[in-house]
C-alpha cells in the first residue's frame, strides 16, 4: 500500500526566504506526482504535476523535483511572500486514477 | 469555466441523523471522485466514478455510506445514520479522460460536516 509522508508538518519563515518542502513515498511505481495548495476552508488547487518520466516542473516561483527511484519529491518556493501561507499537499497517482495524499505541510510566511 | 460545485458548504447535524452532499463536476469531466479529509490530514478516496459506474468503492463504508451518479453528471453522497466520527470535510473532484500520467484532478471547496 502506497504511503506518502511530508516533512515538516509545519513551517514558519520570514518573508523573502527561500524554502523547501519535502515529500516521500514508499512505492516508486507511480504515474505522476502532484503538489497542491489548500487555503483554510477551501478546496485544493493544483500547483504542479510531474509525470513519472520527468525530473522537475517549474511555475513562477515554484519548482518541484521528482526522484522516483528514491521515492522523493521536493517543492522549492523562492522569495516567499505572506500570500504563500497555506497548507501544501503532496499526492501520488499510482495508476488507479485516485491520489494518495500526504498529511501536508502548514506554511506560515511572516511579513 | 465553472469549477467543481459542492453544496452545502457547511452542515451540522445530530448523530444518527441522515445527511446528503451534492457535487456538480466540471462540464465534460467523466471521472468523479469523493474524498474524505479529516482535520490535519490529507484527503482519502471514498469512491471513484467513470461516467455512471462506480469503478472503485473499496474505501467506502457501505454499512452507512452510499453514493450515486445519475446520468453520469451530478453525484450525491449520503450518510445514514451519521456518527460522531463522520465529522470531516467531504471533497468532490473531477478529471477528464487522460493518459494517466497527465491526469489532473480539480477539487471543489468541500462540505464541512459536524456531527453533534
PDB file of C-alpha atoms in Angstrom:
ATOM      1  CA  UNK A   1       0.000   0.000   0.000  1.00  0.00           C
ATOM      2  CA  UNK A   2       1.342   3.397  -1.023  1.00  0.00           C
ATOM      3  CA  UNK A   3       2.211   5.717   1.849  1.00  0.00           C
ATOM      4  CA  UNK A   4       3.111   9.380   1.482  1.00  0.00           C
ATOM      5  CA  UNK A   5       4.952  11.341   4.158  1.00  0.00           C
ATOM      6  CA  UNK A   6       5.536  15.083   4.278  1.00  0.00           C
ATOM      7  CA  UNK A   7       8.159  16.834   6.362  1.00  0.00           C
ATOM      8  CA  UNK A   8       7.981  19.215   8.114  1.00  0.00           C
ATOM      9  CA  UNK A   9       4.380  19.213   9.332  1.00  0.00           C
ATOM     10  CA  UNK A  10       4.552  22.969   9.924  1.00  0.00           C
ATOM     11  CA  UNK A  11       6.954  25.711   8.955  1.00  0.00           C
ATOM     12  CA  UNK A  12       7.157  29.405   9.775  1.00  0.00           C
ATOM     13  CA  UNK A  13       9.555  31.652   7.862  1.00  0.00           C
ATOM     14  CA  UNK A  14      10.112  35.393   7.411  1.00  0.00           C
ATOM     15  CA  UNK A  15       9.061  36.964   4.150  1.00  0.00           C
ATOM     16  CA  UNK A  16      11.632  36.734   1.360  1.00  0.00           C
ATOM     17  CA  UNK A  17      13.174  33.466   2.465  1.00  0.00           C
ATOM     18  CA  UNK A  18      13.617  30.548   0.065  1.00  0.00           C
ATOM     19  CA  UNK A  19      12.224  27.283   1.407  1.00  0.00           C
ATOM     20  CA  UNK A  20      11.943  23.585   0.623  1.00  0.00           C
ATOM     21  CA  UNK A  21       9.083  21.242   1.416  1.00  0.00           C
ATOM     22  CA  UNK A  22       9.729  17.515   1.360  1.00  0.00           C
ATOM     23  CA  UNK A  23       7.597  14.577   0.290  1.00  0.00           C
ATOM     24  CA  UNK A  24       8.467  10.871   0.321  1.00  0.00           C
ATOM     25  CA  UNK A  25       6.523   7.869  -0.952  1.00  0.00           C
ATOM     26  CA  UNK A  26       7.005   4.138  -0.450  1.00  0.00           C
ATOM     27  CA  UNK A  27       6.081   2.674  -3.855  1.00  0.00           C
ATOM     28  CA  UNK A  28       8.064   4.054  -6.808  1.00  0.00           C
ATOM     29  CA  UNK A  29       5.579   2.694  -9.384  1.00  0.00           C
ATOM     30  CA  UNK A  30       3.755   5.970  -9.900  1.00  0.00           C
ATOM     31  CA  UNK A  31       2.159   7.682 -12.885  1.00  0.00           C
ATOM     32  CA  UNK A  32       2.696  11.179 -11.596  1.00  0.00           C
ATOM     33  CA  UNK A  33       3.124  13.305  -8.508  1.00  0.00           C
ATOM     34  CA  UNK A  34       1.233  16.492  -7.786  1.00  0.00           C
ATOM     35  CA  UNK A  35       1.668  19.356  -5.387  1.00  0.00           C
ATOM     36  CA  UNK A  36      -1.498  21.071  -4.194  1.00  0.00           C
ATOM     37  CA  UNK A  37      -2.197  24.172  -2.161  1.00  0.00           C
ATOM     38  CA  UNK A  38      -5.077  24.316   0.313  1.00  0.00           C
ATOM     39  CA  UNK A  39      -6.212  27.537   1.963  1.00  0.00           C
ATOM     40  CA  UNK A  40      -8.265  27.353   5.184  1.00  0.00           C
ATOM     41  CA  UNK A  41     -11.847  26.324   4.475  1.00  0.00           C
ATOM     42  CA  UNK A  42     -11.150  25.927   0.781  1.00  0.00           C
ATOM     43  CA  UNK A  43     -10.639  23.104  -1.677  1.00  0.00           C
ATOM     44  CA  UNK A  44      -7.346  22.055  -3.226  1.00  0.00           C
ATOM     45  CA  UNK A  45      -5.624  23.931  -6.043  1.00  0.00           C
ATOM     46  CA  UNK A  46      -3.146  22.039  -8.219  1.00  0.00           C
ATOM     47  CA  UNK A  47       0.232  23.787  -8.344  1.00  0.00           C
ATOM     48  CA  UNK A  48       2.483  21.427 -10.283  1.00  0.00           C
ATOM     49  CA  UNK A  49       2.217  17.966 -11.818  1.00  0.00           C
ATOM     50  CA  UNK A  50       5.347  15.928 -12.550  1.00  0.00           C
ATOM     51  CA  UNK A  51       4.971  12.907 -14.791  1.00  0.00           C
ATOM     52  CA  UNK A  52       6.891   9.770 -13.843  1.00  0.00           C
ATOM     53  CA  UNK A  53       9.310  10.312 -16.752  1.00  0.00           C
ATOM     54  CA  UNK A  54      10.098  13.893 -15.706  1.00  0.00           C
ATOM     55  CA  UNK A  55      12.608  15.181 -13.181  1.00  0.00           C
ATOM     56  CA  UNK A  56      11.146  18.599 -12.419  1.00  0.00           C
ATOM     57  CA  UNK A  57       8.498  21.180 -13.209  1.00  0.00           C
ATOM     58  CA  UNK A  58       8.538  24.933 -12.722  1.00  0.00           C
ATOM     59  CA  UNK A  59       5.795  27.525 -12.391  1.00  0.00           C
ATOM     60  CA  UNK A  60       6.778  31.049 -11.450  1.00  0.00           C
ATOM     61  CA  UNK A  61       8.476  30.982  -8.057  1.00  0.00           C
ATOM     62  CA  UNK A  62       7.707  27.283  -7.597  1.00  0.00           C
ATOM     63  CA  UNK A  63       9.923  24.402  -8.626  1.00  0.00           C
ATOM     64  CA  UNK A  64       9.110  20.771  -7.943  1.00  0.00           C
ATOM     65  CA  UNK A  65      11.549  17.915  -8.396  1.00  0.00           C
ATOM     66  CA  UNK A  66      10.983  14.174  -8.536  1.00  0.00           C
ATOM     67  CA  UNK A  67      13.397  11.340  -7.812  1.00  0.00           C
ATOM     68  CA  UNK A  68      11.252   8.293  -8.430  1.00  0.00           C
ATOM     69  CA  UNK A  69      13.932   5.734  -7.625  1.00  0.00           C
ATOM     70  CA  UNK A  70      14.426   7.093  -4.136  1.00  0.00           C
ATOM     71  CA  UNK A  71      10.746   7.908  -3.617  1.00  0.00           C
ATOM     72  CA  UNK A  72      11.248  11.607  -3.008  1.00  0.00           C
ATOM     73  CA  UNK A  73       9.961  14.949  -4.218  1.00  0.00           C
ATOM     74  CA  UNK A  74      10.687  18.473  -3.120  1.00  0.00           C
ATOM     75  CA  UNK A  75       8.788  21.709  -3.624  1.00  0.00           C
ATOM     76  CA  UNK A  76      11.022  24.760  -3.702  1.00  0.00           C
ATOM     77  CA  UNK A  77       9.436  28.173  -3.113  1.00  0.00           C
ATOM     78  CA  UNK A  78      11.630  31.142  -3.951  1.00  0.00           C
ATOM     79  CA  UNK A  79      11.341  34.539  -2.279  1.00  0.00           C
ATOM     80  CA  UNK A  80       8.383  33.566  -0.106  1.00  0.00           C
ATOM     81  CA  UNK A  81       5.520  36.026   0.408  1.00  0.00           C
ATOM     82  CA  UNK A  82       2.762  36.251   3.050  1.00  0.00           C
ATOM     83  CA  UNK A  83       0.297  35.207   0.337  1.00  0.00           C
ATOM     84  CA  UNK A  84       2.086  31.858   0.133  1.00  0.00           C
ATOM     85  CA  UNK A  85       0.767  30.986   3.600  1.00  0.00           C
ATOM     86  CA  UNK A  86      -1.316  27.832   3.197  1.00  0.00           C
ATOM     87  CA  UNK A  87      -1.110  24.071   3.559  1.00  0.00           C
ATOM     88  CA  UNK A  88       0.846  22.317   0.820  1.00  0.00           C
ATOM     89  CA  UNK A  89      -0.118  18.741  -0.001  1.00  0.00           C
ATOM     90  CA  UNK A  90       1.831  16.194  -1.988  1.00  0.00           C
ATOM     91  CA  UNK A  91      -0.086  13.408  -3.778  1.00  0.00           C
ATOM     92  CA  UNK A  92       0.951  10.452  -5.925  1.00  0.00           C
ATOM     93  CA  UNK A  93      -1.068   8.777  -8.646  1.00  0.00           C
ATOM     94  CA  UNK A  94      -0.353   5.055  -8.732  1.00  0.00           C
ATOM     95  CA  UNK A  95      -2.480   4.307 -11.757  1.00  0.00           C
ATOM     96  CA  UNK A  96      -5.793   3.707 -10.055  1.00  0.00           C
ATOM     97  CA  UNK A  97      -6.586   7.266 -11.097  1.00  0.00           C
ATOM     98  CA  UNK A  98      -7.041   8.176  -7.468  1.00  0.00           C
ATOM     99  CA  UNK A  99      -4.485  10.083  -5.473  1.00  0.00           C
ATOM    100  CA  UNK A 100      -2.716   9.096  -2.278  1.00  0.00           C
ATOM    101  CA  UNK A 101      -2.025  12.225  -0.245  1.00  0.00           C
ATOM    102  CA  UNK A 102       0.434  13.141   2.444  1.00  0.00           C
ATOM    103  CA  UNK A 103      -0.746  14.959   5.556  1.00  0.00           C
ATOM    104  CA  UNK A 104       0.574  18.279   4.300  1.00  0.00           C
ATOM    105  CA  UNK A 105       2.968  20.998   5.423  1.00  0.00           C
ATOM    106  CA  UNK A 106       1.336  24.041   7.003  1.00  0.00           C
ATOM    107  CA  UNK A 107       3.346  27.088   5.902  1.00  0.00           C
ATOM    108  CA  UNK A 108       3.214  30.492   7.565  1.00  0.00           C
ATOM    109  CA  UNK A 109       5.179  33.347   5.964  1.00  0.00           C
ATOM    110  CA  UNK A 110       5.643  36.231   8.373  1.00  0.00           C
ATOM    111  CA  UNK A 111       5.534  39.789   6.923  1.00  0.00           C
TER     112      UNK A 111
ATOM    113  CA  UNK B   1     -15.372  27.931 -16.954  1.00  0.00           C
ATOM    114  CA  UNK B   2     -17.119  26.999 -13.728  1.00  0.00           C
ATOM    115  CA  UNK B   3     -15.231  24.795 -11.330  1.00  0.00           C
ATOM    116  CA  UNK B   4     -16.475  21.868  -9.298  1.00  0.00           C
ATOM    117  CA  UNK B   5     -19.540  22.920  -7.319  1.00  0.00           C
ATOM    118  CA  UNK B   6     -20.478  21.406  -3.989  1.00  0.00           C
ATOM    119  CA  UNK B   7     -23.363  22.027  -1.632  1.00  0.00           C
ATOM    120  CA  UNK B   8     -23.975  22.606   1.120  1.00  0.00           C
ATOM    121  CA  UNK B   9     -20.705  24.200   2.226  1.00  0.00           C
ATOM    122  CA  UNK B  10     -21.428  23.514   5.887  1.00  0.00           C
ATOM    123  CA  UNK B  11     -23.741  21.067   7.638  1.00  0.00           C
ATOM    124  CA  UNK B  12     -24.368  20.491  11.325  1.00  0.00           C
ATOM    125  CA  UNK B  13     -26.471  17.514  12.350  1.00  0.00           C
ATOM    126  CA  UNK B  14     -27.060  15.358  15.381  1.00  0.00           C
ATOM    127  CA  UNK B  15     -25.765  11.807  15.449  1.00  0.00           C
ATOM    128  CA  UNK B  16     -27.985   9.150  13.936  1.00  0.00           C
ATOM    129  CA  UNK B  17     -29.481  11.664  11.504  1.00  0.00           C
ATOM    130  CA  UNK B  18     -29.091  11.241   7.739  1.00  0.00           C
ATOM    131  CA  UNK B  19     -27.155  13.730   5.609  1.00  0.00           C
ATOM    132  CA  UNK B  20     -26.511  14.171   1.890  1.00  0.00           C
ATOM    133  CA  UNK B  21     -23.896  16.064  -0.079  1.00  0.00           C
ATOM    134  CA  UNK B  22     -24.181  17.131  -3.695  1.00  0.00           C
ATOM    135  CA  UNK B  23     -21.485  17.634  -6.333  1.00  0.00           C
ATOM    136  CA  UNK B  24     -21.585  19.042  -9.851  1.00  0.00           C
ATOM    137  CA  UNK B  25     -18.317  18.341 -11.713  1.00  0.00           C
ATOM    138  CA  UNK B  26     -16.685  20.420 -14.415  1.00  0.00           C
ATOM    139  CA  UNK B  27     -18.535  20.041 -17.710  1.00  0.00           C
ATOM    140  CA  UNK B  28     -17.096  17.245 -19.818  1.00  0.00           C
ATOM    141  CA  UNK B  29     -15.260  15.545 -16.946  1.00  0.00           C
ATOM    142  CA  UNK B  30     -16.203  11.881 -16.987  1.00  0.00           C
ATOM    143  CA  UNK B  31     -14.392  10.898 -13.823  1.00  0.00           C
ATOM    144  CA  UNK B  32     -15.732  11.985 -10.447  1.00  0.00           C
ATOM    145  CA  UNK B  33     -14.197  11.346  -7.030  1.00  0.00           C
ATOM    146  CA  UNK B  34     -15.396  11.715  -3.457  1.00  0.00           C
ATOM    147  CA  UNK B  35     -12.691  12.192  -0.828  1.00  0.00           C
ATOM    148  CA  UNK B  36     -12.843  12.428   2.951  1.00  0.00           C
ATOM    149  CA  UNK B  37     -10.473  14.816   4.719  1.00  0.00           C
ATOM    150  CA  UNK B  38     -10.047  14.651   8.476  1.00  0.00           C
ATOM    151  CA  UNK B  39      -8.567  17.608  10.330  1.00  0.00           C
ATOM    152  CA  UNK B  40      -4.818  17.852   9.824  1.00  0.00           C
ATOM    153  CA  UNK B  41      -4.761  15.015   7.286  1.00  0.00           C
ATOM    154  CA  UNK B  42      -4.692  14.682   3.539  1.00  0.00           C
ATOM    155  CA  UNK B  43      -7.813  13.619   1.617  1.00  0.00           C
ATOM    156  CA  UNK B  44      -8.580   9.896   1.329  1.00  0.00           C
ATOM    157  CA  UNK B  45     -10.553   8.410  -1.539  1.00  0.00           C
ATOM    158  CA  UNK B  46     -14.052   7.136  -0.777  1.00  0.00           C
ATOM    159  CA  UNK B  47     -15.322   6.351  -4.268  1.00  0.00           C
ATOM    160  CA  UNK B  48     -14.465   6.972  -7.929  1.00  0.00           C
ATOM    161  CA  UNK B  49     -16.917   7.069 -10.821  1.00  0.00           C
ATOM    162  CA  UNK B  50     -16.258   6.661 -14.527  1.00  0.00           C
ATOM    163  CA  UNK B  51     -19.441   8.099 -16.023  1.00  0.00           C
ATOM    164  CA  UNK B  52     -22.295   6.376 -14.118  1.00  0.00           C
ATOM    165  CA  UNK B  53     -20.216   3.407 -12.965  1.00  0.00           C
ATOM    166  CA  UNK B  54     -18.597   3.225  -9.546  1.00  0.00           C
ATOM    167  CA  UNK B  55     -15.254   1.654 -10.509  1.00  0.00           C
ATOM    168  CA  UNK B  56     -13.531   1.937  -7.123  1.00  0.00           C
ATOM    169  CA  UNK B  57     -15.587   1.951  -3.931  1.00  0.00           C
ATOM    170  CA  UNK B  58     -13.309  -0.230  -1.842  1.00  0.00           C
ATOM    171  CA  UNK B  59     -12.819   2.504   0.794  1.00  0.00           C
ATOM    172  CA  UNK B  60     -16.499   3.408   1.116  1.00  0.00           C
ATOM    173  CA  UNK B  61     -18.038   2.195   4.418  1.00  0.00           C
ATOM    174  CA  UNK B  62     -21.019   0.574   2.822  1.00  0.00           C
ATOM    175  CA  UNK B  63     -22.938  -0.043   6.025  1.00  0.00           C
ATOM    176  CA  UNK B  64     -23.744   3.654   6.347  1.00  0.00           C
ATOM    177  CA  UNK B  65     -22.414   5.417   3.241  1.00  0.00           C
ATOM    178  CA  UNK B  66     -23.933   5.350  -0.227  1.00  0.00           C
ATOM    179  CA  UNK B  67     -23.341   7.301  -3.409  1.00  0.00           C
ATOM    180  CA  UNK B  68     -24.901   7.677  -6.793  1.00  0.00           C
ATOM    181  CA  UNK B  69     -24.140   9.439 -10.042  1.00  0.00           C
ATOM    182  CA  UNK B  70     -27.222   9.514 -12.162  1.00  0.00           C
ATOM    183  CA  UNK B  71     -26.763  10.244 -15.878  1.00  0.00           C
ATOM    184  CA  UNK B  72     -23.015  10.426 -15.349  1.00  0.00           C
ATOM    185  CA  UNK B  73     -23.001  14.073 -14.280  1.00  0.00           C
ATOM    186  CA  UNK B  74     -24.029  15.185 -10.772  1.00  0.00           C
ATOM    187  CA  UNK B  75     -23.340  12.979  -7.797  1.00  0.00           C
ATOM    188  CA  UNK B  76     -24.764  12.609  -4.304  1.00  0.00           C
ATOM    189  CA  UNK B  77     -23.014  11.126  -1.272  1.00  0.00           C
ATOM    190  CA  UNK B  78     -25.216  10.057   1.616  1.00  0.00           C
ATOM    191  CA  UNK B  79     -24.557   9.010   5.201  1.00  0.00           C
ATOM    192  CA  UNK B  80     -27.264   7.242   7.175  1.00  0.00           C
ATOM    193  CA  UNK B  81     -27.071   7.226  10.120  1.00  0.00           C
ATOM    194  CA  UNK B  82     -24.275   9.723  10.841  1.00  0.00           C
ATOM    195  CA  UNK B  83     -21.829   9.046  13.671  1.00  0.00           C
ATOM    196  CA  UNK B  84     -19.627  11.446  15.645  1.00  0.00           C
ATOM    197  CA  UNK B  85     -16.549  10.157  13.820  1.00  0.00           C
ATOM    198  CA  UNK B  86     -18.001  11.235  10.467  1.00  0.00           C
ATOM    199  CA  UNK B  87     -17.224  14.881  11.257  1.00  0.00           C
ATOM    200  CA  UNK B  88     -14.833  15.903   8.480  1.00  0.00           C
ATOM    201  CA  UNK B  89     -14.642  17.709   5.153  1.00  0.00           C
ATOM    202  CA  UNK B  90     -16.066  15.855   2.166  1.00  0.00           C
ATOM    203  CA  UNK B  91     -14.369  16.847  -1.073  1.00  0.00           C
ATOM    204  CA  UNK B  92     -15.532  16.198  -4.606  1.00  0.00           C
ATOM    205  CA  UNK B  93     -13.132  16.245  -7.552  1.00  0.00           C
ATOM    206  CA  UNK B  94     -13.367  15.611 -11.268  1.00  0.00           C
ATOM    207  CA  UNK B  95     -10.993  14.937 -14.150  1.00  0.00           C
ATOM    208  CA  UNK B  96     -11.048  14.463 -17.903  1.00  0.00           C
ATOM    209  CA  UNK B  97     -10.168  11.156 -19.536  1.00  0.00           C
ATOM    210  CA  UNK B  98      -6.425  11.223 -19.939  1.00  0.00           C
ATOM    211  CA  UNK B  99      -3.293   9.144 -20.316  1.00  0.00           C
ATOM    212  CA  UNK B 100      -2.864   8.617 -16.604  1.00  0.00           C
ATOM    213  CA  UNK B 101       0.439  10.442 -16.491  1.00  0.00           C
ATOM    214  CA  UNK B 102      -1.158  13.813 -17.134  1.00  0.00           C
ATOM    215  CA  UNK B 103      -4.388  13.322 -15.191  1.00  0.00           C
ATOM    216  CA  UNK B 104      -5.117  16.411 -13.144  1.00  0.00           C
ATOM    217  CA  UNK B 105      -7.935  16.446 -10.640  1.00  0.00           C
ATOM    218  CA  UNK B 106      -9.907  19.586  -9.949  1.00  0.00           C
ATOM    219  CA  UNK B 107     -11.368  19.913  -6.488  1.00  0.00           C
ATOM    220  CA  UNK B 108     -14.470  21.598  -5.176  1.00  0.00           C
ATOM    221  CA  UNK B 109     -14.491  23.685  -1.969  1.00  0.00           C
ATOM    222  CA  UNK B 110     -15.811  20.784   0.094  1.00  0.00           C
ATOM    223  CA  UNK B 111     -18.630  20.291   2.574  1.00  0.00           C
ATOM    224  CA  UNK B 112     -17.668  20.591   6.228  1.00  0.00           C
ATOM    225  CA  UNK B 113     -19.786  18.184   8.271  1.00  0.00           C
ATOM    226  CA  UNK B 114     -20.128  18.480  12.037  1.00  0.00           C
ATOM    227  CA  UNK B 115     -21.933  15.683  13.857  1.00  0.00           C
ATOM    228  CA  UNK B 116     -23.042  16.551  17.407  1.00  0.00           C
TER     229      UNK B 116
END
